[in-house]
Amino acid sequence: MNSRCWKRCFIISFLLGVWFPACILVQTTPRPTSTPKPQSDRLQFRLVGYPRKHNEGRIEIFYKGEWGTICDDDFSLSNAHVLCRQLGFVAATGWTHSAKYGKGLGKIWLDNVQCNGGEKSIELCKSRGWGNSDCTHDEDAGVICKDERIPGFVDSNVIHVQVDENKVEEVRLRPVVTTKKRPITEGVVEVKYKDGWTQICDVGWTPKNTRVICGMLGFPHERKVNKNFYKNHLRKRAAEKEAKANVSGPRLPPRDKANGRAKPSTASKRLSAERQKHQYRLHSVACVGTEVHLAACPLEFNKGNATETCEGGMPAVVSCVPGPQYVQNNGQKKKKPQTTTTVRLKGGAKLGEGRVEVLKNNEWGTVCDDRWTLLSASVVCRELGFGSAKDAFTGARMGQGIGPIHMNEVQCLGTEKSIWNCGFKNITSEDCQHIEDAAVRCNTPYMAFENSLRLTGGRTPYEGRVEVLSVDANGTQSWGLVCGGAWGTKEAMVVCRQLGLGYANHGLQETWYWDGSNVTEMVMSGVKCTGNEMALSQCQHHKTISCQKTSAKFSAGVICSETASDLVLNAPLVQQTVYIEDRPLHMLYCAAEEDCLSKSAAKANWPYGHRRLLRFSSQIHNIGRADFRPKAGRHSWIWHACHGYHYHSMDIFTHYDLLSSNGTKVAEGHKASFCLEDTECHEGISKRYECANFGEQGITVGCWDLYRHDIDCQWIDITDVKPGNYVLQIVINPNFEVAESDFTNNAMKCNCKYDGHRIWLHNCHMGDAFSDEAERRFEKYPGQLNNQIS
């Protein structure tokens, strides 16, 4: 309506040469044609709403710390092209109006947007300007992007801490007493400025300021500091420096004949005064305590020289409380770990990052990314013993979860002790899918672990042989090699994490990397890691070197990657498809050849008789961020002539075990990888792997490989098993042959009841899906406890 009036008034004015005041009154807010000042480094984009695919949805912009929408007035395909490119897609195929994907919340950031289609950013298009709109959320615009990603595009679903580096570039704590302990939890606050470090005046300093500093440095809490100790210590140090400077300084000036004292020169007076001053950059800090970076606080900078005094004060000093993961390293008394936790991070390469999962009704579930912010992410980080959030992620950046989604539209103030204390909405079926799982990256204490390890000889910084910095009895430092004998994926995971290189793709027991460092001595052997350690030094290893093959080519190596696969089993499908088959022996020759029957089958009267088989279907999904590929190359795959139609690409892909209530194995089976292929994929994802004609094997992200119940070896031979209550356990990738972002979800368990004729499964779930309490109950009562089965 406003647009039509504007055109009508313009035409009348042009024809009559008169500008009517009435027209000015009607069009109170003319559409500006100026281009907004570029703010590209501050903008983030995402697609949300329902129902939708991953490449379509309501378009939302993160600007000035808040997510908002775009009004559909004057919207066009050209606008959609620009926005889709900013989301990482090559182009747009369409756009929507009138809140087709649901109404947004909060700000309507842009209105009357008009792009030519070639702009690099939506902010370079004509519009009313930021936050100037006469629309409601009933007019929220959406885009439909072509499902083709821009090569090398960095994911846009990251909410970064917006830092004005002209204000504060970096923050550190400088201990007044020299220490080698890590992390440093107490000291003088210093900020980086113009290639140097300056202090902050502590006049008016509050615990809220300290909380922000501690959060930036990776600590969840702050504590009071003994200011008198620091004041005295700093004065003493200044006096010592002054005395030292006088001793080693210039020749003393001539003595005053009247009193025999030396006359201090003007230069020496000035030098003495300068030495007692501190380098003050900030004179006033007024944080509210929820900021994730010091630069977000109101700051008053030194207007004059950086050495200006801090009248009545001293350099700001803070003391932080480390999280439980770091207490032991700090030499402090270790707190008892929490017995129950209601939040965890999954799928991250580094400690302190991952997909956010919360515990509700004894079951773990994810958090939807609608209205996800750095404030909410910081509450999660501090709850887990880290600092404030460095990044908040949307769009399943750390991989998709499985099971329920417990929370939506989480809104934290930043002061809450738990995410459960924040405002949030419960999930309805149409609200969210796992492609919208929220994730975080927390600030963690600096441990300097990367200084004691390096990779050499690799073609890229992500690979090479592992070299460890060792110190002998005399304190001499030297680099040495690790024993590749027992080296595997878990050990490689720790190395990649320690160096900040993501996930481990391979752990190499022999390396042929170019020897550019001339390091030949083995300094570590027998390394065995759980995979969760922060550094290789925390893993078990021989106290004295024991290495049979000491040649440099037998040293350990790694290949790291920024992304990794993540396999999970469809637990409900196992429960739905289970049954017993008595299969004649004459139909089991190939299965016997592939060792898929129990040992007693060798004593059977072949080909007469039968074996009792517990059969079920396995549907294995890849929910990670990289395709799952066999470790062995095609040249080493094995052709099995017995079945005559497949290659085995892995020795053991899955273990099937039937366990008694005390954990004893009563029957077992295994699945050699007949072939790995994409049986089906989620909508919009194309299959990549197919076994036919010696094709490439693997499982694409967003796809799954289905082994039907009627395939050979898709069973456990229970011929010798007595009736009773058992636990069925299935483990994918049991030997960690292929790297994954999360190995804790590779196991699945079911309660099993066998009466000698029939079998029932119930309570099938992933190994990490329940709370510890629920898991203990599951293991204590493996049998069926309801009235459905007698």
JSON list of C-alpha atoms in Angstrom, two decimals, residues 84-286:
[
{"chain": "A", "resi": 84, "resn": "CYS", "atom": "CA", "xyz": [21.67, -18.69, -0.66]},
{"chain": "A", "resi": 85, "resn": "ARG", "atom": "CA", "xyz": [25.26, -17.91, -1.57]},
{"chain": "A", "resi": 86, "resn": "GLN", "atom": "CA", "xyz": [25.80, -16.50, 1.91]},
{"chain": "A", "resi": 87, "resn": "LEU", "atom": "CA", "xyz": [24.44, -19.78, 3.28]},
{"chain": "A", "resi": 88, "resn": "GLY", "atom": "CA", "xyz": [26.98, -21.72, 1.19]},
{"chain": "A", "resi": 89, "resn": "PHE", "atom": "CA", "xyz": [24.73, -22.85, -1.67]},
{"chain": "A", "resi": 90, "resn": "VAL", "atom": "CA", "xyz": [25.56, -22.04, -5.29]},
{"chain": "A", "resi": 91, "resn": "ALA", "atom": "CA", "xyz": [22.23, -20.38, -6.10]},
{"chain": "A", "resi": 92, "resn": "ALA", "atom": "CA", "xyz": [18.50, -20.13, -5.30]},
{"chain": "A", "resi": 93, "resn": "THR", "atom": "CA", "xyz": [15.71, -21.98, -7.06]},
{"chain": "A", "resi": 94, "resn": "GLY", "atom": "CA", "xyz": [12.87, -20.07, -5.40]},
{"chain": "A", "resi": 95, "resn": "TRP", "atom": "CA", "xyz": [11.61, -18.02, -2.49]},
{"chain": "A", "resi": 96, "resn": "THR", "atom": "CA", "xyz": [8.52, -17.90, -0.29]},
{"chain": "A", "resi": 97, "resn": "HIS", "atom": "CA", "xyz": [6.39, -15.22, 1.33]},
{"chain": "A", "resi": 98, "resn": "SER", "atom": "CA", "xyz": [3.82, -14.91, 4.12]},
{"chain": "A", "resi": 99, "resn": "ALA", "atom": "CA", "xyz": [5.78, -16.99, 6.65]},
{"chain": "A", "resi": 100, "resn": "LYS", "atom": "CA", "xyz": [5.42, -20.27, 4.76]},
{"chain": "A", "resi": 101, "resn": "TYR", "atom": "CA", "xyz": [7.95, -21.88, 7.13]},
{"chain": "A", "resi": 102, "resn": "GLY", "atom": "CA", "xyz": [6.35, -20.45, 10.23]},
{"chain": "A", "resi": 103, "resn": "LYS", "atom": "CA", "xyz": [6.59, -17.08, 11.93]},
{"chain": "A", "resi": 104, "resn": "GLY", "atom": "CA", "xyz": [9.89, -15.96, 13.39]},
{"chain": "A", "resi": 105, "resn": "LEU", "atom": "CA", "xyz": [10.50, -14.18, 16.68]},
{"chain": "A", "resi": 106, "resn": "GLY", "atom": "CA", "xyz": [12.33, -11.05, 17.70]},
{"chain": "A", "resi": 107, "resn": "LYS", "atom": "CA", "xyz": [13.53, -8.42, 15.24]},
{"chain": "A", "resi": 108, "resn": "ILE", "atom": "CA", "xyz": [12.60, -7.99, 11.60]},
{"chain": "A", "resi": 109, "resn": "TRP", "atom": "CA", "xyz": [16.04, -6.84, 10.52]},
{"chain": "A", "resi": 110, "resn": "LEU", "atom": "CA", "xyz": [15.42, -5.94, 6.86]},
{"chain": "A", "resi": 111, "resn": "ASP", "atom": "CA", "xyz": [12.46, -4.75, 4.78]},
{"chain": "A", "resi": 112, "resn": "ASN", "atom": "CA", "xyz": [11.96, -3.75, 1.13]},
{"chain": "A", "resi": 113, "resn": "VAL", "atom": "CA", "xyz": [15.23, -5.46, 0.17]},
{"chain": "A", "resi": 114, "resn": "GLN", "atom": "CA", "xyz": [16.15, -5.05, -3.50]},
{"chain": "A", "resi": 115, "resn": "CYS", "atom": "CA", "xyz": [19.19, -6.88, -4.86]},
{"chain": "A", "resi": 116, "resn": "ASN", "atom": "CA", "xyz": [20.52, -7.14, -8.38]},
{"chain": "A", "resi": 117, "resn": "GLY", "atom": "CA", "xyz": [21.56, -10.72, -7.65]},
{"chain": "A", "resi": 118, "resn": "GLY", "atom": "CA", "xyz": [25.31, -10.27, -7.96]},
{"chain": "A", "resi": 119, "resn": "GLU", "atom": "CA", "xyz": [25.98, -8.68, -4.56]},
{"chain": "A", "resi": 120, "resn": "LYS", "atom": "CA", "xyz": [28.36, -10.49, -2.21]},
{"chain": "A", "resi": 121, "resn": "SER", "atom": "CA", "xyz": [26.22, -9.70, 0.81]},
{"chain": "A", "resi": 122, "resn": "ILE", "atom": "CA", "xyz": [22.57, -8.88, 1.47]},
{"chain": "A", "resi": 123, "resn": "GLU", "atom": "CA", "xyz": [23.72, -5.72, 3.27]},
{"chain": "A", "resi": 124, "resn": "LEU", "atom": "CA", "xyz": [25.01, -4.34, -0.05]},
{"chain": "A", "resi": 125, "resn": "CYS", "atom": "CA", "xyz": [21.47, -4.42, -1.45]},
{"chain": "A", "resi": 126, "resn": "LYS", "atom": "CA", "xyz": [19.04, -1.50, -1.17]},
{"chain": "A", "resi": 127, "resn": "SER", "atom": "CA", "xyz": [16.68, -1.63, 1.81]},
{"chain": "A", "resi": 128, "resn": "ARG", "atom": "CA", "xyz": [15.06, 0.46, 4.52]},
{"chain": "A", "resi": 129, "resn": "GLY", "atom": "CA", "xyz": [18.10, -0.12, 6.71]},
{"chain": "A", "resi": 130, "resn": "TRP", "atom": "CA", "xyz": [18.72, -2.33, 9.71]},
{"chain": "A", "resi": 131, "resn": "GLY", "atom": "CA", "xyz": [15.71, -2.77, 12.00]},
{"chain": "A", "resi": 132, "resn": "ASN", "atom": "CA", "xyz": [13.50, -0.32, 10.06]},
{"chain": "A", "resi": 133, "resn": "SER", "atom": "CA", "xyz": [10.35, -2.19, 9.07]},
{"chain": "A", "resi": 134, "resn": "ASP", "atom": "CA", "xyz": [6.57, -1.81, 9.01]},
{"chain": "A", "resi": 135, "resn": "CYS", "atom": "CA", "xyz": [6.00, -5.60, 8.73]},
{"chain": "A", "resi": 136, "resn": "THR", "atom": "CA", "xyz": [4.86, -8.30, 11.10]},
{"chain": "A", "resi": 137, "resn": "HIS", "atom": "CA", "xyz": [6.19, -11.85, 11.32]},
{"chain": "A", "resi": 138, "resn": "ASP", "atom": "CA", "xyz": [3.25, -12.96, 9.17]},
{"chain": "A", "resi": 139, "resn": "GLU", "atom": "CA", "xyz": [5.34, -11.59, 6.28]},
{"chain": "A", "resi": 140, "resn": "ASP", "atom": "CA", "xyz": [8.60, -13.43, 7.00]},
{"chain": "A", "resi": 141, "resn": "ALA", "atom": "CA", "xyz": [10.45, -14.40, 3.81]},
{"chain": "A", "resi": 142, "resn": "GLY", "atom": "CA", "xyz": [11.95, -17.79, 3.04]},
{"chain": "A", "resi": 143, "resn": "VAL", "atom": "CA", "xyz": [14.37, -19.11, 0.42]},
{"chain": "A", "resi": 144, "resn": "ILE", "atom": "CA", "xyz": [14.79, -22.39, -1.45]},
{"chain": "A", "resi": 145, "resn": "CYS", "atom": "CA", "xyz": [18.42, -23.00, -2.36]},
{"chain": "A", "resi": 146, "resn": "LYS", "atom": "CA", "xyz": [19.84, -25.33, -5.00]},
{"chain": "A", "resi": 147, "resn": "ASP", "atom": "CA", "xyz": [21.14, -28.40, -3.17]},
{"chain": "A", "resi": 148, "resn": "GLU", "atom": "CA", "xyz": [24.72, -27.87, -4.27]},
{"chain": "A", "resi": 149, "resn": "ARG", "atom": "CA", "xyz": [27.35, -26.45, -1.93]},
{"chain": "A", "resi": 150, "resn": "ILE", "atom": "CA", "xyz": [29.97, -23.87, -2.86]},
{"chain": "A", "resi": 151, "resn": "PRO", "atom": "CA", "xyz": [33.32, -25.76, -2.85]},
{"chain": "A", "resi": 152, "resn": "GLY", "atom": "CA", "xyz": [35.37, -24.96, 0.22]},
{"chain": "A", "resi": 153, "resn": "PHE", "atom": "CA", "xyz": [32.60, -22.87, 1.80]},
{"chain": "A", "resi": 154, "resn": "VAL", "atom": "CA", "xyz": [32.97, -22.45, 5.55]},
{"chain": "A", "resi": 155, "resn": "ASP", "atom": "CA", "xyz": [29.73, -23.35, 7.31]},
{"chain": "A", "resi": 156, "resn": "SER", "atom": "CA", "xyz": [27.65, -20.31, 8.07]},
{"chain": "A", "resi": 157, "resn": "ASN", "atom": "CA", "xyz": [25.89, -21.75, 11.10]},
{"chain": "A", "resi": 158, "resn": "VAL", "atom": "CA", "xyz": [28.43, -20.45, 13.59]},
{"chain": "A", "resi": 159, "resn": "ILE", "atom": "CA", "xyz": [27.67, -17.65, 16.05]},
{"chain": "A", "resi": 160, "resn": "HIS", "atom": "CA", "xyz": [31.09, -16.16, 16.78]},
{"chain": "A", "resi": 161, "resn": "VAL", "atom": "CA", "xyz": [32.08, -13.86, 19.59]},
{"chain": "A", "resi": 162, "resn": "GLN", "atom": "CA", "xyz": [32.11, -10.45, 17.95]},
{"chain": "A", "resi": 163, "resn": "VAL", "atom": "CA", "xyz": [35.38, -8.82, 18.99]},
{"chain": "A", "resi": 164, "resn": "ASP", "atom": "CA", "xyz": [36.55, -5.35, 18.08]},
{"chain": "A", "resi": 165, "resn": "GLU", "atom": "CA", "xyz": [40.28, -5.99, 18.01]},
{"chain": "A", "resi": 166, "resn": "ASN", "atom": "CA", "xyz": [40.93, -2.27, 18.25]},
{"chain": "A", "resi": 167, "resn": "LYS", "atom": "CA", "xyz": [39.55, -2.51, 21.77]},
{"chain": "A", "resi": 168, "resn": "VAL", "atom": "CA", "xyz": [40.81, -5.80, 23.19]},
{"chain": "A", "resi": 169, "resn": "GLU", "atom": "CA", "xyz": [42.67, -8.34, 21.09]},
{"chain": "A", "resi": 170, "resn": "GLU", "atom": "CA", "xyz": [43.72, -10.89, 23.69]},
{"chain": "A", "resi": 171, "resn": "VAL", "atom": "CA", "xyz": [43.70, -11.37, 27.47]},
{"chain": "A", "resi": 172, "resn": "ARG", "atom": "CA", "xyz": [46.09, -13.28, 29.74]},
{"chain": "A", "resi": 173, "resn": "LEU", "atom": "CA", "xyz": [47.02, -13.73, 33.41]},
{"chain": "A", "resi": 174, "resn": "ARG", "atom": "CA", "xyz": [50.62, -13.02, 34.39]},
{"chain": "A", "resi": 175, "resn": "PRO", "atom": "CA", "xyz": [51.51, -14.74, 37.68]},
{"chain": "A", "resi": 176, "resn": "VAL", "atom": "CA", "xyz": [53.67, -12.62, 39.99]},
{"chain": "A", "resi": 177, "resn": "VAL", "atom": "CA", "xyz": [55.39, -15.77, 41.24]},
{"chain": "A", "resi": 178, "resn": "THR", "atom": "CA", "xyz": [57.02, -17.79, 38.47]},
{"chain": "A", "resi": 179, "resn": "THR", "atom": "CA", "xyz": [55.39, -21.21, 38.05]},
{"chain": "A", "resi": 180, "resn": "LYS", "atom": "CA", "xyz": [55.47, -24.04, 35.56]},
{"chain": "A", "resi": 181, "resn": "LYS", "atom": "CA", "xyz": [52.08, -25.38, 36.63]},
{"chain": "A", "resi": 182, "resn": "ARG", "atom": "CA", "xyz": [49.21, -25.29, 34.16]},
{"chain": "A", "resi": 183, "resn": "PRO", "atom": "CA", "xyz": [46.67, -23.87, 33.95]},
{"chain": "A", "resi": 184, "resn": "ILE", "atom": "CA", "xyz": [47.51, -20.43, 35.35]},
{"chain": "A", "resi": 185, "resn": "THR", "atom": "CA", "xyz": [44.52, -19.51, 37.52]},
{"chain": "A", "resi": 186, "resn": "GLU", "atom": "CA", "xyz": [45.67, -16.32, 39.24]},
{"chain": "A", "resi": 187, "resn": "GLY", "atom": "CA", "xyz": [47.65, -13.24, 38.35]},
{"chain": "A", "resi": 188, "resn": "VAL", "atom": "CA", "xyz": [47.74, -9.73, 36.96]},
{"chain": "A", "resi": 189, "resn": "VAL", "atom": "CA", "xyz": [45.29, -9.20, 34.06]},
{"chain": "A", "resi": 190, "resn": "GLU", "atom": "CA", "xyz": [47.03, -8.10, 30.88]},
{"chain": "A", "resi": 191, "resn": "VAL", "atom": "CA", "xyz": [45.52, -7.16, 27.53]},
{"chain": "A", "resi": 192, "resn": "LYS", "atom": "CA", "xyz": [47.36, -7.27, 24.23]},
{"chain": "A", "resi": 193, "resn": "TYR", "atom": "CA", "xyz": [47.76, -3.92, 22.55]},
{"chain": "A", "resi": 194, "resn": "LYS", "atom": "CA", "xyz": [49.98, -2.98, 19.59]},
{"chain": "A", "resi": 195, "resn": "ASP", "atom": "CA", "xyz": [52.41, -5.92, 19.89]},
{"chain": "A", "resi": 196, "resn": "GLY", "atom": "CA", "xyz": [52.70, -5.43, 23.64]},
{"chain": "A", "resi": 197, "resn": "TRP", "atom": "CA", "xyz": [50.91, -6.24, 26.89]},
{"chain": "A", "resi": 198, "resn": "THR", "atom": "CA", "xyz": [49.31, -3.61, 29.14]},
{"chain": "A", "resi": 199, "resn": "GLN", "atom": "CA", "xyz": [47.53, -3.68, 32.49]},
{"chain": "A", "resi": 200, "resn": "ILE", "atom": "CA", "xyz": [44.08, -2.60, 33.68]},
{"chain": "A", "resi": 201, "resn": "CYS", "atom": "CA", "xyz": [43.62, -0.12, 36.53]},
{"chain": "A", "resi": 202, "resn": "ASP", "atom": "CA", "xyz": [41.72, -1.87, 39.35]},
{"chain": "A", "resi": 203, "resn": "VAL", "atom": "CA", "xyz": [39.92, 1.23, 40.64]},
{"chain": "A", "resi": 204, "resn": "GLY", "atom": "CA", "xyz": [36.22, 0.28, 40.66]},
{"chain": "A", "resi": 205, "resn": "TRP", "atom": "CA", "xyz": [37.02, -3.32, 39.72]},
{"chain": "A", "resi": 206, "resn": "THR", "atom": "CA", "xyz": [34.15, -5.72, 40.52]},
{"chain": "A", "resi": 207, "resn": "PRO", "atom": "CA", "xyz": [33.69, -9.52, 40.79]},
{"chain": "A", "resi": 208, "resn": "LYS", "atom": "CA", "xyz": [31.57, -9.28, 37.61]},
{"chain": "A", "resi": 209, "resn": "ASN", "atom": "CA", "xyz": [34.64, -8.10, 35.70]},
{"chain": "A", "resi": 210, "resn": "THR", "atom": "CA", "xyz": [36.59, -11.02, 37.14]},
{"chain": "A", "resi": 211, "resn": "ARG", "atom": "CA", "xyz": [33.86, -13.43, 36.08]},
{"chain": "A", "resi": 212, "resn": "VAL", "atom": "CA", "xyz": [34.15, -12.28, 32.46]},
{"chain": "A", "resi": 213, "resn": "ILE", "atom": "CA", "xyz": [37.96, -12.57, 32.51]},
{"chain": "A", "resi": 214, "resn": "CYS", "atom": "CA", "xyz": [37.82, -16.08, 34.04]},
{"chain": "A", "resi": 215, "resn": "GLY", "atom": "CA", "xyz": [35.22, -17.15, 31.48]},
{"chain": "A", "resi": 216, "resn": "MET", "atom": "CA", "xyz": [37.43, -15.98, 28.60]},
{"chain": "A", "resi": 217, "resn": "LEU", "atom": "CA", "xyz": [40.35, -17.97, 30.01]},
{"chain": "A", "resi": 218, "resn": "GLY", "atom": "CA", "xyz": [38.35, -21.19, 30.31]},
{"chain": "A", "resi": 219, "resn": "PHE", "atom": "CA", "xyz": [37.33, -21.14, 33.97]},
{"chain": "A", "resi": 220, "resn": "PRO", "atom": "CA", "xyz": [33.71, -21.51, 35.17]},
{"chain": "A", "resi": 221, "resn": "HIS", "atom": "CA", "xyz": [33.97, -19.46, 38.38]},
{"chain": "A", "resi": 222, "resn": "GLU", "atom": "CA", "xyz": [35.88, -16.64, 40.05]},
{"chain": "A", "resi": 223, "resn": "ARG", "atom": "CA", "xyz": [37.06, -16.18, 43.64]},
{"chain": "A", "resi": 224, "resn": "LYS", "atom": "CA", "xyz": [38.35, -13.37, 45.88]},
{"chain": "A", "resi": 225, "resn": "VAL", "atom": "CA", "xyz": [41.99, -12.44, 45.67]},
{"chain": "A", "resi": 226, "resn": "ASN", "atom": "CA", "xyz": [44.34, -11.20, 48.41]},
{"chain": "A", "resi": 227, "resn": "LYS", "atom": "CA", "xyz": [44.94, -7.64, 47.17]},
{"chain": "A", "resi": 228, "resn": "ASN", "atom": "CA", "xyz": [47.32, -6.78, 50.02]},
{"chain": "A", "resi": 229, "resn": "PHE", "atom": "CA", "xyz": [49.66, -9.59, 49.02]},
{"chain": "A", "resi": 230, "resn": "TYR", "atom": "CA", "xyz": [49.78, -8.35, 45.45]},
{"chain": "A", "resi": 231, "resn": "LYS", "atom": "CA", "xyz": [50.14, -4.70, 46.44]},
{"chain": "A", "resi": 232, "resn": "ASN", "atom": "CA", "xyz": [53.12, -5.50, 48.68]},
{"chain": "A", "resi": 233, "resn": "HIS", "atom": "CA", "xyz": [54.62, -7.90, 46.18]},
{"chain": "A", "resi": 234, "resn": "LEU", "atom": "CA", "xyz": [54.36, -5.46, 43.29]},
{"chain": "A", "resi": 235, "resn": "ARG", "atom": "CA", "xyz": [55.88, -2.67, 45.39]},
{"chain": "A", "resi": 236, "resn": "LYS", "atom": "CA", "xyz": [58.73, -4.95, 46.44]},
{"chain": "A", "resi": 237, "resn": "ARG", "atom": "CA", "xyz": [59.38, -5.98, 42.87]},
{"chain": "A", "resi": 238, "resn": "ALA", "atom": "CA", "xyz": [59.38, -2.35, 41.71]},
{"chain": "A", "resi": 239, "resn": "ALA", "atom": "CA", "xyz": [61.89, -1.50, 44.46]},
{"chain": "A", "resi": 240, "resn": "GLU", "atom": "CA", "xyz": [64.12, -4.41, 43.48]},
{"chain": "A", "resi": 241, "resn": "LYS", "atom": "CA", "xyz": [64.06, -3.31, 39.86]},
{"chain": "A", "resi": 242, "resn": "GLU", "atom": "CA", "xyz": [64.92, 0.23, 40.90]},
{"chain": "A", "resi": 243, "resn": "ALA", "atom": "CA", "xyz": [67.83, -0.92, 43.05]},
{"chain": "A", "resi": 244, "resn": "LYS", "atom": "CA", "xyz": [69.10, -3.15, 40.28]},
{"chain": "A", "resi": 245, "resn": "ALA", "atom": "CA", "xyz": [68.84, -0.32, 37.79]},
{"chain": "A", "resi": 246, "resn": "ASN", "atom": "CA", "xyz": [70.80, 2.02, 40.11]},
{"chain": "A", "resi": 247, "resn": "VAL", "atom": "CA", "xyz": [73.60, -0.52, 40.55]},
{"chain": "A", "resi": 248, "resn": "SER", "atom": "CA", "xyz": [73.99, -1.22, 36.85]},
{"chain": "A", "resi": 249, "resn": "GLY", "atom": "CA", "xyz": [72.93, 2.25, 35.70]},
{"chain": "A", "resi": 250, "resn": "PRO", "atom": "CA", "xyz": [74.95, 5.26, 34.47]},
{"chain": "A", "resi": 251, "resn": "ARG", "atom": "CA", "xyz": [77.81, 6.89, 36.48]},
{"chain": "A", "resi": 252, "resn": "LEU", "atom": "CA", "xyz": [76.55, 8.78, 39.53]},
{"chain": "A", "resi": 253, "resn": "PRO", "atom": "CA", "xyz": [76.29, 12.56, 39.22]},
{"chain": "A", "resi": 254, "resn": "PRO", "atom": "CA", "xyz": [78.69, 14.84, 41.18]},
{"chain": "A", "resi": 255, "resn": "ARG", "atom": "CA", "xyz": [78.08, 15.11, 44.94]},
{"chain": "A", "resi": 256, "resn": "ASP", "atom": "CA", "xyz": [76.53, 18.13, 46.57]},
{"chain": "A", "resi": 257, "resn": "LYS", "atom": "CA", "xyz": [79.40, 19.71, 48.47]},
{"chain": "A", "resi": 258, "resn": "ALA", "atom": "CA", "xyz": [77.10, 20.96, 51.22]},
{"chain": "A", "resi": 259, "resn": "ASN", "atom": "CA", "xyz": [75.74, 17.60, 52.39]},
{"chain": "A", "resi": 260, "resn": "GLY", "atom": "CA", "xyz": [77.87, 15.07, 50.51]},
{"chain": "A", "resi": 261, "resn": "ARG", "atom": "CA", "xyz": [74.87, 13.60, 48.66]},
{"chain": "A", "resi": 262, "resn": "ALA", "atom": "CA", "xyz": [74.78, 12.93, 44.97]},
{"chain": "A", "resi": 263, "resn": "LYS", "atom": "CA", "xyz": [72.58, 15.29, 43.02]},
{"chain": "A", "resi": 264, "resn": "PRO", "atom": "CA", "xyz": [70.06, 13.25, 41.03]},
{"chain": "A", "resi": 265, "resn": "SER", "atom": "CA", "xyz": [69.89, 14.40, 37.44]},
{"chain": "A", "resi": 266, "resn": "THR", "atom": "CA", "xyz": [66.56, 15.21, 35.79]},
{"chain": "A", "resi": 267, "resn": "ALA", "atom": "CA", "xyz": [67.02, 12.20, 33.51]},
{"chain": "A", "resi": 268, "resn": "SER", "atom": "CA", "xyz": [67.57, 9.77, 36.38]},
{"chain": "A", "resi": 269, "resn": "LYS", "atom": "CA", "xyz": [64.52, 11.16, 38.23]},
{"chain": "A", "resi": 270, "resn": "ARG", "atom": "CA", "xyz": [62.39, 10.57, 35.14]},
{"chain": "A", "resi": 271, "resn": "LEU", "atom": "CA", "xyz": [63.82, 7.06, 34.69]},
{"chain": "A", "resi": 272, "resn": "SER", "atom": "CA", "xyz": [63.05, 6.19, 38.29]},
{"chain": "A", "resi": 273, "resn": "ALA", "atom": "CA", "xyz": [59.47, 7.42, 37.97]},
{"chain": "A", "resi": 274, "resn": "GLU", "atom": "CA", "xyz": [58.90, 5.51, 34.74]},
{"chain": "A", "resi": 275, "resn": "ARG", "atom": "CA", "xyz": [60.09, 2.24, 36.30]},
{"chain": "A", "resi": 276, "resn": "GLN", "atom": "CA", "xyz": [57.53, 2.49, 39.07]},
{"chain": "A", "resi": 277, "resn": "LYS", "atom": "CA", "xyz": [54.68, 3.01, 36.63]},
{"chain": "A", "resi": 278, "resn": "HIS", "atom": "CA", "xyz": [52.64, 0.28, 35.06]},
{"chain": "A", "resi": 279, "resn": "GLN", "atom": "CA", "xyz": [51.51, 0.16, 31.46]},
{"chain": "A", "resi": 280, "resn": "TYR", "atom": "CA", "xyz": [47.81, 0.98, 31.83]},
{"chain": "A", "resi": 281, "resn": "ARG", "atom": "CA", "xyz": [45.61, 0.64, 28.76]},
{"chain": "A", "resi": 282, "resn": "LEU", "atom": "CA", "xyz": [42.21, 0.48, 30.48]},
{"chain": "A", "resi": 283, "resn": "HIS", "atom": "CA", "xyz": [41.12, 2.77, 33.30]},
{"chain": "A", "resi": 284, "resn": "SER", "atom": "CA", "xyz": [37.53, 1.60, 33.75]},
{"chain": "A", "resi": 285, "resn": "VAL", "atom": "CA", "xyz": [35.75, -1.69, 33.14]},
{"chain": "A", "resi": 286, "resn": "ALA", "atom": "CA", "xyz": [32.04, -2.11, 33.90]}
]
